Each structure stands twice: as structure tokens, then as C-alpha cells.
Amino acid sequence: MTTTAIPQTHRRRTGAPSTGLRTGRLRPFVYLLLTAIIAASAFPLYWTFVVASSDNSAIGEATPPLVPGGNLFDNISRVFDSSEFGLALTNSAIVATTVAVGNVLFASMAGFAFARLKFRGRNALLVTVIGTMMVPTQLGIIPLYLLTTDLGWTGHLQALIVPALVSAFGVFWMRQAVEEAVPKELVEAAFVDGCSLVRVYWHVALPAIRPAAAVLGLFMFMGAWNDFFWPLVVLNPENPTVQVALSVLASGYYTDYALMLTGALLGVLPVLGVFLLLARQIVGGIMAGAVKG
């Protein structure tokens, strides 16, 4: 009896049980707060679905609908009849997928070189690459347009794909990932064992940075999918991407919100699909960074 009473008194004095008790009491409020944040974050998507499944006249009523209607498939049919939305989805899927894969591949190779290879001018070249991140994208539009015109790429998807295959942010992101996930000793041991540079990158570095590569791939996919300005400049209206097609849906004589948000709903589904496909790797990469931080 005595031996059990002393530790309890000691724990009471040190305050450890009271901290756990307070944490237990706060837990329902934490869950309630998280639920409220999730609901607030998901409400725009839910409202988009509600409007997309409703008649346009219902949107202008004094009490807007809060539950889905029954016009979703009619609105989807109107979207494909009113614009080249099927071609736009295909174009955006080709561009965004190619840009994401290209950035993961080329940025990881460049990041591996900057992090683990020794060559003359490495630091100066890395500073130059990072410095390009400070230049606003709009400043490069005119030279890029002149270059694509000289190459005959205006109106074609390669005008969107090739300039975006690698980015300064991706190189910096993957360099940091290699620095944290691939020890120098492991790379040196692989070289000592006779591995070539390509095999060290492919079999040693790339598997270790897979979570960071998944996060970069998602960022690049979303960036290419949501890009509006450069596709509007360089592509023809007959060969649009999703964002350009959405602008066409919103440019009628009057604003058809049901039509416009049905297109927006169709446009966001591929991004959600990519996120669900890479969710495990993305969460792993974010949690790894959080634990290290």
C-alpha cells in the first residue's frame, strides 16, 4: 500500500497526471475544431456540386438550394455541347501528366547532382537556379512567345509542355530531399562497389526521395492543370485546356452558374484522383518533414 501511494503522490506533485487529464478534457474540443475546419474546407466543393446539380434559375432565388438537385447529368451534357470540354480535358491531362513526370525526373537528377556530386561551379550554378525563382513569370511571357513562334509551336501542346518540364523550385525541392534522405556515405559506398552514376541515382537516391518526389509531382500537376494565362496566350480557341474552356463557359450573354460550376466540378475531379493516387506517398513525405522539424 505504501509503495503504491508514494508514486501517486509524486505524480500528483509533478503534475504529469493533471496534464494528461487536461489533454483528455481538451480532446473533444480539438476534434470539434478539426471537424469544423474540415467542413469549412470542403464546403466550397460541396456547394459546387449543389449548384452543378441544380437548375440555373434556382441559384438566383432568395433562398439558394443547400441540397443537390437532379440536373447534374443534364448540366454535364450541356457543358460538352457548349464547348470543346472533352478535348480540353484530354489536353490538360496530357500536359499536366507530362509536366509532372518531367519535373520529377529532371529535378530529381539535378537535385542529386547538386547535393551529392562535386563539380566546378556547383554553388554558383545552384545560386543562379534559385535566383531564377525571383523573376516573375509574366516577364518571361514575351520572349517565350517569340521563341515558340520561331519554333512553330504556337497552337500546339509542346508550347505548354517543353518550357515546364523542369523548374527551379523542383530542383531546389529535390536537392533538399536528397540532402536529408541520402547519406553521403551511402553514395560513396555505392561508387566503391562499382555502381555507375546512373545506377546510384536510380537504385540508391530515387527510392529514398520517393515521398518528396510524389509531393513535387502533385504540385507540378496542379500547377500545369490550373494554369490559365500561358495556355490562353499560346493555344488556339479550338484547342483549349480546361481552364480556357471554363473561361468560354463563363463568357456567355448571361452567367450560367450551373453550367460554369458543372465544368469546374468536372475539372477538379482529375486533380482529386491524382491526390488519392499519391496520398500515401504525400502524407509520408509531409510527416517525415514534420518529424525531422
PDB file of C-alpha atoms in Angstrom:
ATOM      1  CA  MET A   1       0.000   0.000   0.000  1.00  0.00           C
ATOM      2  CA  THR A   2       2.791   2.374   0.930  1.00  0.00           C
ATOM      3  CA  THR A   3       4.831   1.643  -2.159  1.00  0.00           C
ATOM      4  CA  THR A   4       1.878   2.437  -4.426  1.00  0.00           C
ATOM      5  CA  ALA A   5       0.820   5.615  -2.586  1.00  0.00           C
ATOM      6  CA  ILE A   6       4.207   7.329  -2.929  1.00  0.00           C
ATOM      7  CA  PRO A   7       4.426   7.245  -6.715  1.00  0.00           C
ATOM      8  CA  GLN A   8       0.849   8.526  -6.960  1.00  0.00           C
ATOM      9  CA  THR A   9       1.675  11.443  -4.650  1.00  0.00           C
ATOM     10  CA  HIS A  10       4.847  12.086  -6.570  1.00  0.00           C
ATOM     11  CA  ARG A  11       2.971  12.098  -9.871  1.00  0.00           C
ATOM     12  CA  ARG A  12       0.406  14.481  -8.407  1.00  0.00           C
ATOM     13  CA  ARG A  13       3.196  16.858  -7.312  1.00  0.00           C
ATOM     14  CA  THR A  14       4.974  16.719 -10.614  1.00  0.00           C
ATOM     15  CA  GLY A  15       1.717  17.442 -12.414  1.00  0.00           C
ATOM     16  CA  ALA A  16       2.022  14.617 -15.000  1.00  0.00           C
ATOM     17  CA  PRO A  17      -1.461  13.116 -14.370  1.00  0.00           C
ATOM     18  CA  SER A  18      -3.092  16.566 -14.389  1.00  0.00           C
ATOM     19  CA  THR A  19      -1.536  17.303 -17.792  1.00  0.00           C
ATOM     20  CA  GLY A  20      -2.929  14.072 -19.176  1.00  0.00           C
ATOM     21  CA  LEU A  21      -6.301  14.870 -17.597  1.00  0.00           C
ATOM     22  CA  ARG A  22      -6.339  18.309 -19.205  1.00  0.00           C
ATOM     23  CA  THR A  23      -5.390  16.759 -22.526  1.00  0.00           C
ATOM     24  CA  GLY A  24      -8.220  14.277 -22.185  1.00  0.00           C
ATOM     25  CA  ARG A  25     -10.703  17.047 -21.421  1.00  0.00           C
ATOM     26  CA  LEU A  26      -9.483  19.133 -24.376  1.00  0.00           C
ATOM     27  CA  ARG A  27      -9.596  16.241 -26.819  1.00  0.00           C
ATOM     28  CA  PRO A  28     -13.331  16.609 -27.710  1.00  0.00           C
ATOM     29  CA  PHE A  29     -12.836  20.319 -28.368  1.00  0.00           C
ATOM     30  CA  VAL A  30      -9.823  19.546 -30.579  1.00  0.00           C
ATOM     31  CA  TYR A  31     -11.857  17.040 -32.577  1.00  0.00           C
ATOM     32  CA  LEU A  32     -14.725  19.539 -32.798  1.00  0.00           C
ATOM     33  CA  LEU A  33     -12.354  22.244 -34.054  1.00  0.00           C
ATOM     34  CA  LEU A  34     -10.794  19.903 -36.622  1.00  0.00           C
ATOM     35  CA  THR A  35     -14.245  18.818 -37.788  1.00  0.00           C
ATOM     36  CA  ALA A  36     -15.271  22.459 -38.219  1.00  0.00           C
ATOM     37  CA  ILE A  37     -12.101  23.215 -40.206  1.00  0.00           C
ATOM     38  CA  ILE A  38     -12.612  20.188 -42.456  1.00  0.00           C
ATOM     39  CA  ALA A  39     -16.269  21.113 -43.020  1.00  0.00           C
ATOM     40  CA  ALA A  40     -15.338  24.710 -43.873  1.00  0.00           C
ATOM     41  CA  SER A  41     -12.645  23.492 -46.284  1.00  0.00           C
ATOM     42  CA  ALA A  42     -14.955  21.007 -48.002  1.00  0.00           C
ATOM     43  CA  PHE A  43     -17.968  23.326 -48.230  1.00  0.00           C
ATOM     44  CA  PRO A  44     -16.863  25.107 -51.484  1.00  0.00           C
ATOM     45  CA  LEU A  45     -16.573  21.737 -53.229  1.00  0.00           C
ATOM     46  CA  TYR A  46     -19.953  20.660 -51.832  1.00  0.00           C
ATOM     47  CA  TRP A  47     -21.541  23.960 -52.915  1.00  0.00           C
ATOM     48  CA  THR A  48     -20.053  23.474 -56.397  1.00  0.00           C
ATOM     49  CA  PHE A  49     -21.714  20.059 -56.547  1.00  0.00           C
ATOM     50  CA  VAL A  50     -25.029  21.521 -55.329  1.00  0.00           C
ATOM     51  CA  VAL A  51     -25.013  24.242 -57.996  1.00  0.00           C
ATOM     52  CA  ALA A  52     -23.840  21.811 -60.683  1.00  0.00           C
ATOM     53  CA  SER A  53     -26.782  19.521 -59.933  1.00  0.00           C
ATOM     54  CA  SER A  54     -29.368  22.340 -59.861  1.00  0.00           C
ATOM     55  CA  ASP A  55     -31.189  24.408 -62.428  1.00  0.00           C
ATOM     56  CA  ASN A  56     -29.669  27.824 -63.086  1.00  0.00           C
ATOM     57  CA  SER A  57     -32.891  29.578 -62.085  1.00  0.00           C
ATOM     58  CA  ALA A  58     -32.706  28.015 -58.617  1.00  0.00           C
ATOM     59  CA  ILE A  59     -29.368  29.736 -57.963  1.00  0.00           C
ATOM     60  CA  GLY A  60     -30.922  33.203 -58.142  1.00  0.00           C
ATOM     61  CA  GLU A  61     -33.691  32.527 -55.666  1.00  0.00           C
ATOM     62  CA  ALA A  62     -33.800  34.299 -52.312  1.00  0.00           C
ATOM     63  CA  THR A  63     -33.029  31.015 -50.539  1.00  0.00           C
ATOM     64  CA  PRO A  64     -30.336  29.197 -52.553  1.00  0.00           C
ATOM     65  CA  PRO A  65     -30.518  25.395 -52.536  1.00  0.00           C
ATOM     66  CA  LEU A  66     -28.398  23.606 -49.955  1.00  0.00           C
ATOM     67  CA  VAL A  67     -29.035  20.056 -51.126  1.00  0.00           C
ATOM     68  CA  PRO A  68     -28.124  18.559 -54.519  1.00  0.00           C
ATOM     69  CA  GLY A  69     -30.730  18.716 -57.271  1.00  0.00           C
ATOM     70  CA  GLY A  70     -31.471  16.348 -60.115  1.00  0.00           C
ATOM     71  CA  ASN A  71     -29.993  18.185 -63.121  1.00  0.00           C
ATOM     72  CA  LEU A  72     -26.394  17.027 -62.844  1.00  0.00           C
ATOM     73  CA  PHE A  73     -26.331  14.857 -65.961  1.00  0.00           C
ATOM     74  CA  ASP A  74     -28.259  17.457 -67.978  1.00  0.00           C
ATOM     75  CA  ASN A  75     -25.721  20.100 -66.964  1.00  0.00           C
ATOM     76  CA  ILE A  76     -22.821  17.776 -67.835  1.00  0.00           C
ATOM     77  CA  SER A  77     -24.356  17.231 -71.262  1.00  0.00           C
ATOM     78  CA  ARG A  78     -24.713  20.997 -71.737  1.00  0.00           C
ATOM     79  CA  VAL A  79     -21.049  21.509 -70.793  1.00  0.00           C
ATOM     80  CA  PHE A  80     -19.856  19.158 -73.529  1.00  0.00           C
ATOM     81  CA  ASP A  81     -22.310  20.661 -76.022  1.00  0.00           C
ATOM     82  CA  SER A  82     -21.343  24.271 -75.245  1.00  0.00           C
ATOM     83  CA  SER A  83     -17.561  23.917 -75.528  1.00  0.00           C
ATOM     84  CA  GLU A  84     -14.723  21.611 -76.535  1.00  0.00           C
ATOM     85  CA  PHE A  85     -14.605  20.303 -72.985  1.00  0.00           C
ATOM     86  CA  GLY A  86     -13.709  16.711 -73.855  1.00  0.00           C
ATOM     87  CA  LEU A  87     -10.730  17.909 -75.898  1.00  0.00           C
ATOM     88  CA  ALA A  88      -9.842  20.338 -73.097  1.00  0.00           C
ATOM     89  CA  LEU A  89      -9.790  17.513 -70.510  1.00  0.00           C
ATOM     90  CA  THR A  90      -7.595  15.409 -72.789  1.00  0.00           C
ATOM     91  CA  ASN A  91      -5.195  18.296 -73.464  1.00  0.00           C
ATOM     92  CA  SER A  92      -4.909  19.188 -69.777  1.00  0.00           C
ATOM     93  CA  ALA A  93      -4.344  15.540 -68.820  1.00  0.00           C
ATOM     94  CA  ILE A  94      -1.542  15.192 -71.391  1.00  0.00           C
ATOM     95  CA  VAL A  95       0.119  18.467 -70.419  1.00  0.00           C
ATOM     96  CA  ALA A  96      -0.194  18.085 -66.636  1.00  0.00           C
ATOM     97  CA  THR A  97       0.926  14.434 -66.577  1.00  0.00           C
ATOM     98  CA  THR A  98       3.931  15.069 -68.827  1.00  0.00           C
ATOM     99  CA  VAL A  99       4.963  18.163 -66.879  1.00  0.00           C
ATOM    100  CA  ALA A 100       4.661  16.327 -63.533  1.00  0.00           C
ATOM    101  CA  VAL A 101       6.669  13.307 -64.697  1.00  0.00           C
ATOM    102  CA  GLY A 102       9.272  15.505 -66.382  1.00  0.00           C
ATOM    103  CA  ASN A 103       9.745  17.648 -63.289  1.00  0.00           C
ATOM    104  CA  VAL A 104      10.077  14.629 -61.014  1.00  0.00           C
ATOM    105  CA  LEU A 105      12.663  13.029 -63.321  1.00  0.00           C
ATOM    106  CA  PHE A 106      14.760  16.045 -64.308  1.00  0.00           C
ATOM    107  CA  ALA A 107      14.509  17.897 -60.987  1.00  0.00           C
ATOM    108  CA  SER A 108      15.495  14.778 -59.036  1.00  0.00           C
ATOM    109  CA  MET A 109      18.522  14.246 -61.288  1.00  0.00           C
ATOM    110  CA  ALA A 110      19.555  17.884 -60.906  1.00  0.00           C
ATOM    111  CA  GLY A 111      18.903  17.794 -57.164  1.00  0.00           C
ATOM    112  CA  PHE A 112      21.005  14.652 -56.812  1.00  0.00           C
ATOM    113  CA  ALA A 113      23.844  16.287 -58.743  1.00  0.00           C
ATOM    114  CA  PHE A 114      23.753  19.472 -56.649  1.00  0.00           C
ATOM    115  CA  ALA A 115      23.553  17.552 -53.371  1.00  0.00           C
ATOM    116  CA  ARG A 116      25.947  14.642 -53.818  1.00  0.00           C
ATOM    117  CA  LEU A 117      28.241  15.267 -56.796  1.00  0.00           C
ATOM    118  CA  LYS A 118      31.296  17.503 -56.767  1.00  0.00           C
ATOM    119  CA  PHE A 119      31.968  19.618 -59.839  1.00  0.00           C
ATOM    120  CA  ARG A 120      33.405  23.042 -60.548  1.00  0.00           C
ATOM    121  CA  GLY A 121      30.956  25.928 -60.179  1.00  0.00           C
ATOM    122  CA  ARG A 122      28.347  23.861 -58.340  1.00  0.00           C
ATOM    123  CA  ASN A 123      27.455  26.514 -55.775  1.00  0.00           C
ATOM    124  CA  ALA A 124      27.383  29.359 -58.326  1.00  0.00           C
ATOM    125  CA  LEU A 125      25.145  27.331 -60.609  1.00  0.00           C
ATOM    126  CA  LEU A 126      22.807  26.467 -57.716  1.00  0.00           C
ATOM    127  CA  VAL A 127      22.564  30.149 -56.731  1.00  0.00           C
ATOM    128  CA  THR A 128      21.753  31.007 -60.354  1.00  0.00           C
ATOM    129  CA  VAL A 129      19.000  28.376 -60.457  1.00  0.00           C
ATOM    130  CA  ILE A 130      17.492  29.597 -57.192  1.00  0.00           C
ATOM    131  CA  GLY A 131      17.796  33.208 -58.380  1.00  0.00           C
ATOM    132  CA  THR A 132      15.502  32.475 -61.331  1.00  0.00           C
ATOM    133  CA  MET A 133      12.722  31.840 -58.799  1.00  0.00           C
ATOM    134  CA  MET A 134      12.755  35.568 -58.040  1.00  0.00           C
ATOM    135  CA  VAL A 135      11.858  36.518 -61.632  1.00  0.00           C
ATOM    136  CA  PRO A 136       8.079  36.982 -62.131  1.00  0.00           C
ATOM    137  CA  THR A 137       6.607  34.590 -64.668  1.00  0.00           C
ATOM    138  CA  GLN A 138       4.967  37.446 -66.601  1.00  0.00           C
ATOM    139  CA  LEU A 139       8.391  38.888 -67.508  1.00  0.00           C
ATOM    140  CA  GLY A 140       9.231  35.781 -69.499  1.00  0.00           C
ATOM    141  CA  ILE A 141       5.980  35.571 -71.448  1.00  0.00           C
ATOM    142  CA  ILE A 142       7.020  37.752 -74.415  1.00  0.00           C
ATOM    143  CA  PRO A 143      10.451  36.106 -75.027  1.00  0.00           C
ATOM    144  CA  LEU A 144       8.844  32.687 -74.572  1.00  0.00           C
ATOM    145  CA  TYR A 145       6.079  33.525 -77.027  1.00  0.00           C
ATOM    146  CA  LEU A 146       8.615  34.768 -79.615  1.00  0.00           C
ATOM    147  CA  LEU A 147      10.648  31.574 -79.160  1.00  0.00           C
ATOM    148  CA  THR A 148       7.626  29.279 -79.541  1.00  0.00           C
ATOM    149  CA  THR A 149       6.568  31.242 -82.630  1.00  0.00           C
ATOM    150  CA  ASP A 150      10.012  30.811 -84.213  1.00  0.00           C
ATOM    151  CA  LEU A 151       9.849  27.081 -83.479  1.00  0.00           C
ATOM    152  CA  GLY A 152       6.371  26.800 -84.966  1.00  0.00           C
ATOM    153  CA  TRP A 153       4.861  25.527 -81.705  1.00  0.00           C
ATOM    154  CA  THR A 154       2.119  28.142 -81.389  1.00  0.00           C
ATOM    155  CA  GLY A 155      -1.226  26.401 -81.068  1.00  0.00           C
ATOM    156  CA  HIS A 156       0.358  23.053 -80.126  1.00  0.00           C
ATOM    157  CA  LEU A 157       0.705  21.348 -76.749  1.00  0.00           C
ATOM    158  CA  GLN A 158       4.509  21.251 -76.861  1.00  0.00           C
ATOM    159  CA  ALA A 159       4.415  25.006 -76.264  1.00  0.00           C
ATOM    160  CA  LEU A 160       2.968  24.205 -72.823  1.00  0.00           C
ATOM    161  CA  ILE A 161       4.974  21.069 -72.083  1.00  0.00           C
ATOM    162  CA  VAL A 162       8.596  21.775 -73.029  1.00  0.00           C
ATOM    163  CA  PRO A 163       9.115  25.074 -71.123  1.00  0.00           C
ATOM    164  CA  ALA A 164       7.625  23.497 -67.967  1.00  0.00           C
ATOM    165  CA  LEU A 165       9.498  20.172 -67.948  1.00  0.00           C
ATOM    166  CA  VAL A 166      11.832  21.366 -65.194  1.00  0.00           C
ATOM    167  CA  SER A 167      11.522  24.203 -62.692  1.00  0.00           C
ATOM    168  CA  ALA A 168      13.866  25.961 -60.306  1.00  0.00           C
ATOM    169  CA  PHE A 169      11.544  25.178 -57.414  1.00  0.00           C
ATOM    170  CA  GLY A 170      11.626  21.486 -58.291  1.00  0.00           C
ATOM    171  CA  VAL A 171      15.427  21.424 -58.422  1.00  0.00           C
ATOM    172  CA  PHE A 172      15.686  23.162 -55.052  1.00  0.00           C
ATOM    173  CA  TRP A 173      12.993  20.900 -53.535  1.00  0.00           C
ATOM    174  CA  MET A 174      14.674  17.688 -54.687  1.00  0.00           C
ATOM    175  CA  ARG A 175      18.135  18.893 -53.650  1.00  0.00           C
ATOM    176  CA  GLN A 176      16.848  19.384 -50.115  1.00  0.00           C
ATOM    177  CA  ALA A 177      15.224  15.940 -50.230  1.00  0.00           C
ATOM    178  CA  VAL A 178      18.479  14.291 -51.329  1.00  0.00           C
ATOM    179  CA  GLU A 179      20.411  16.146 -48.612  1.00  0.00           C
ATOM    180  CA  GLU A 180      18.069  14.772 -45.926  1.00  0.00           C
ATOM    181  CA  ALA A 181      17.334  11.283 -47.227  1.00  0.00           C
ATOM    182  CA  VAL A 182      20.511  10.097 -48.999  1.00  0.00           C
ATOM    183  CA  PRO A 183      23.647   9.962 -46.813  1.00  0.00           C
ATOM    184  CA  LYS A 184      26.978  10.794 -48.415  1.00  0.00           C
ATOM    185  CA  GLU A 185      28.475   7.584 -47.054  1.00  0.00           C
ATOM    186  CA  LEU A 186      25.828   5.509 -48.839  1.00  0.00           C
ATOM    187  CA  VAL A 187      26.574   7.161 -52.183  1.00  0.00           C
ATOM    188  CA  GLU A 188      30.334   6.770 -51.703  1.00  0.00           C
ATOM    189  CA  ALA A 189      29.887   3.116 -50.762  1.00  0.00           C
ATOM    190  CA  ALA A 190      27.848   2.527 -53.910  1.00  0.00           C
ATOM    191  CA  PHE A 191      30.588   4.083 -56.053  1.00  0.00           C
ATOM    192  CA  VAL A 192      33.227   1.976 -54.276  1.00  0.00           C
ATOM    193  CA  ASP A 193      31.200  -1.159 -55.027  1.00  0.00           C
ATOM    194  CA  GLY A 194      31.368  -0.307 -58.719  1.00  0.00           C
ATOM    195  CA  CYS A 195      27.942   1.243 -59.324  1.00  0.00           C
ATOM    196  CA  SER A 196      27.742   3.676 -62.201  1.00  0.00           C
ATOM    197  CA  LEU A 197      26.358   7.171 -61.723  1.00  0.00           C
ATOM    198  CA  VAL A 198      23.054   6.213 -63.318  1.00  0.00           C
ATOM    199  CA  ARG A 199      22.661   3.138 -61.091  1.00  0.00           C
ATOM    200  CA  VAL A 200      23.448   5.142 -57.955  1.00  0.00           C
ATOM    201  CA  TYR A 201      20.794   7.683 -58.899  1.00  0.00           C
ATOM    202  CA  TRP A 202      18.196   5.084 -59.915  1.00  0.00           C
ATOM    203  CA  HIS A 203      18.736   2.400 -57.246  1.00  0.00           C
ATOM    204  CA  VAL A 204      20.020   4.431 -54.265  1.00  0.00           C
ATOM    205  CA  ALA A 205      18.817   8.026 -54.446  1.00  0.00           C
ATOM    206  CA  LEU A 206      15.467   7.781 -56.197  1.00  0.00           C
ATOM    207  CA  PRO A 207      13.842   5.215 -53.845  1.00  0.00           C
ATOM    208  CA  ALA A 208      14.900   7.287 -50.808  1.00  0.00           C
ATOM    209  CA  ILE A 209      13.338  10.516 -52.122  1.00  0.00           C
ATOM    210  CA  ARG A 210      10.119   8.934 -53.389  1.00  0.00           C
ATOM    211  CA  PRO A 211       7.798  10.775 -50.906  1.00  0.00           C
ATOM    212  CA  ALA A 212       9.298  14.157 -51.799  1.00  0.00           C
ATOM    213  CA  ALA A 213       9.042  13.267 -55.491  1.00  0.00           C
ATOM    214  CA  ALA A 214       5.343  12.445 -55.040  1.00  0.00           C
ATOM    215  CA  VAL A 215       4.717  15.821 -53.390  1.00  0.00           C
ATOM    216  CA  LEU A 216       6.599  17.604 -56.198  1.00  0.00           C
ATOM    217  CA  GLY A 217       4.663  15.627 -58.805  1.00  0.00           C
ATOM    218  CA  LEU A 218       1.345  16.676 -57.255  1.00  0.00           C
ATOM    219  CA  PHE A 219       2.415  20.331 -57.079  1.00  0.00           C
ATOM    220  CA  MET A 220       3.536  20.321 -60.705  1.00  0.00           C
ATOM    221  CA  PHE A 221       0.378  18.502 -61.861  1.00  0.00           C
ATOM    222  CA  MET A 222      -1.825  21.039 -60.084  1.00  0.00           C
ATOM    223  CA  GLY A 223       0.213  23.970 -61.413  1.00  0.00           C
ATOM    224  CA  ALA A 224       0.011  22.761 -65.011  1.00  0.00           C
ATOM    225  CA  TRP A 225      -3.670  21.813 -64.670  1.00  0.00           C
ATOM    226  CA  ASN A 226      -4.677  25.184 -63.199  1.00  0.00           C
ATOM    227  CA  ASP A 227      -2.516  27.326 -65.483  1.00  0.00           C
ATOM    228  CA  PHE A 228      -4.688  29.768 -67.416  1.00  0.00           C
ATOM    229  CA  PHE A 229      -2.597  32.659 -68.714  1.00  0.00           C
ATOM    230  CA  TRP A 230       0.039  30.891 -70.834  1.00  0.00           C
ATOM    231  CA  PRO A 231      -2.441  28.433 -72.489  1.00  0.00           C
ATOM    232  CA  LEU A 232      -4.731  31.390 -73.278  1.00  0.00           C
ATOM    233  CA  VAL A 233      -1.813  33.176 -74.973  1.00  0.00           C
ATOM    234  CA  VAL A 234      -0.235  30.367 -76.948  1.00  0.00           C
ATOM    235  CA  LEU A 235      -3.101  27.981 -77.818  1.00  0.00           C
ATOM    236  CA  ASN A 236      -5.911  28.393 -80.312  1.00  0.00           C
ATOM    237  CA  PRO A 237      -9.519  28.586 -79.022  1.00  0.00           C
ATOM    238  CA  GLU A 238     -10.248  25.367 -80.937  1.00  0.00           C
ATOM    239  CA  ASN A 239      -7.554  23.503 -78.978  1.00  0.00           C
ATOM    240  CA  PRO A 240      -8.086  24.618 -75.352  1.00  0.00           C
ATOM    241  CA  THR A 241      -7.130  23.339 -71.928  1.00  0.00           C
ATOM    242  CA  VAL A 242      -9.617  23.002 -69.062  1.00  0.00           C
ATOM    243  CA  GLN A 243      -9.098  26.498 -67.682  1.00  0.00           C
ATOM    244  CA  VAL A 244      -9.519  28.093 -71.109  1.00  0.00           C
ATOM    245  CA  ALA A 245     -12.667  26.030 -71.696  1.00  0.00           C
ATOM    246  CA  LEU A 246     -14.040  27.194 -68.331  1.00  0.00           C
ATOM    247  CA  SER A 247     -13.471  30.804 -69.363  1.00  0.00           C
ATOM    248  CA  VAL A 248     -15.513  30.099 -72.508  1.00  0.00           C
ATOM    249  CA  LEU A 249     -18.349  28.715 -70.364  1.00  0.00           C
ATOM    250  CA  ALA A 250     -18.288  31.892 -68.255  1.00  0.00           C
ATOM    251  CA  SER A 251     -18.264  34.292 -71.216  1.00  0.00           C
ATOM    252  CA  GLY A 252     -21.840  33.930 -72.464  1.00  0.00           C
ATOM    253  CA  TYR A 253     -24.519  36.591 -72.812  1.00  0.00           C
ATOM    254  CA  TYR A 254     -25.528  35.902 -69.218  1.00  0.00           C
ATOM    255  CA  THR A 255     -23.734  33.976 -66.481  1.00  0.00           C
ATOM    256  CA  ASP A 256     -24.974  30.411 -66.332  1.00  0.00           C
ATOM    257  CA  TYR A 257     -23.668  29.417 -62.912  1.00  0.00           C
ATOM    258  CA  ALA A 258     -24.946  25.858 -63.168  1.00  0.00           C
ATOM    259  CA  LEU A 259     -23.093  25.377 -66.465  1.00  0.00           C
ATOM    260  CA  MET A 260     -19.929  27.069 -65.231  1.00  0.00           C
ATOM    261  CA  LEU A 261     -19.718  25.182 -61.931  1.00  0.00           C
ATOM    262  CA  THR A 262     -20.508  21.880 -63.629  1.00  0.00           C
ATOM    263  CA  GLY A 263     -17.422  22.477 -65.748  1.00  0.00           C
ATOM    264  CA  ALA A 264     -15.458  23.409 -62.628  1.00  0.00           C
ATOM    265  CA  LEU A 265     -16.626  20.195 -60.940  1.00  0.00           C
ATOM    266  CA  LEU A 266     -15.536  18.116 -63.923  1.00  0.00           C
ATOM    267  CA  GLY A 267     -12.231  19.983 -63.983  1.00  0.00           C
ATOM    268  CA  VAL A 268     -11.374  19.312 -60.352  1.00  0.00           C
ATOM    269  CA  LEU A 269     -12.080  15.567 -60.425  1.00  0.00           C
ATOM    270  CA  PRO A 270      -8.771  14.567 -62.124  1.00  0.00           C
ATOM    271  CA  VAL A 271      -6.803  16.573 -59.531  1.00  0.00           C
ATOM    272  CA  LEU A 272      -8.616  14.776 -56.717  1.00  0.00           C
ATOM    273  CA  GLY A 273      -7.881  11.468 -58.447  1.00  0.00           C
ATOM    274  CA  VAL A 274      -4.169  12.218 -58.597  1.00  0.00           C
ATOM    275  CA  PHE A 275      -4.176  13.240 -54.942  1.00  0.00           C
ATOM    276  CA  LEU A 276      -5.891   9.999 -53.906  1.00  0.00           C
ATOM    277  CA  LEU A 277      -3.443   8.015 -56.043  1.00  0.00           C
ATOM    278  CA  LEU A 278      -0.418   9.634 -54.388  1.00  0.00           C
ATOM    279  CA  ALA A 279      -1.976  10.217 -50.955  1.00  0.00           C
ATOM    280  CA  ARG A 280       0.117   7.607 -49.147  1.00  0.00           C
ATOM    281  CA  GLN A 281       3.407   8.933 -50.504  1.00  0.00           C
ATOM    282  CA  ILE A 282       2.391  12.562 -49.958  1.00  0.00           C
ATOM    283  CA  VAL A 283       1.359  12.034 -46.334  1.00  0.00           C
ATOM    284  CA  GLY A 284       4.554  10.054 -45.741  1.00  0.00           C
ATOM    285  CA  GLY A 285       6.667  12.876 -47.131  1.00  0.00           C
ATOM    286  CA  ILE A 286       4.875  15.541 -45.106  1.00  0.00           C
ATOM    287  CA  MET A 287       5.055  13.508 -41.887  1.00  0.00           C
ATOM    288  CA  ALA A 288       8.749  12.778 -42.431  1.00  0.00           C
ATOM    289  CA  GLY A 289       9.432  16.504 -42.701  1.00  0.00           C
ATOM    290  CA  ALA A 290       7.288  17.212 -39.638  1.00  0.00           C
ATOM    291  CA  VAL A 291       9.119  14.632 -37.504  1.00  0.00           C
ATOM    292  CA  LYS A 292      12.506  15.951 -38.572  1.00  0.00           C
ATOM    293  CA  GLY A 293      11.406  19.513 -37.899  1.00  0.00           C
TER     294      GLY A 293
END
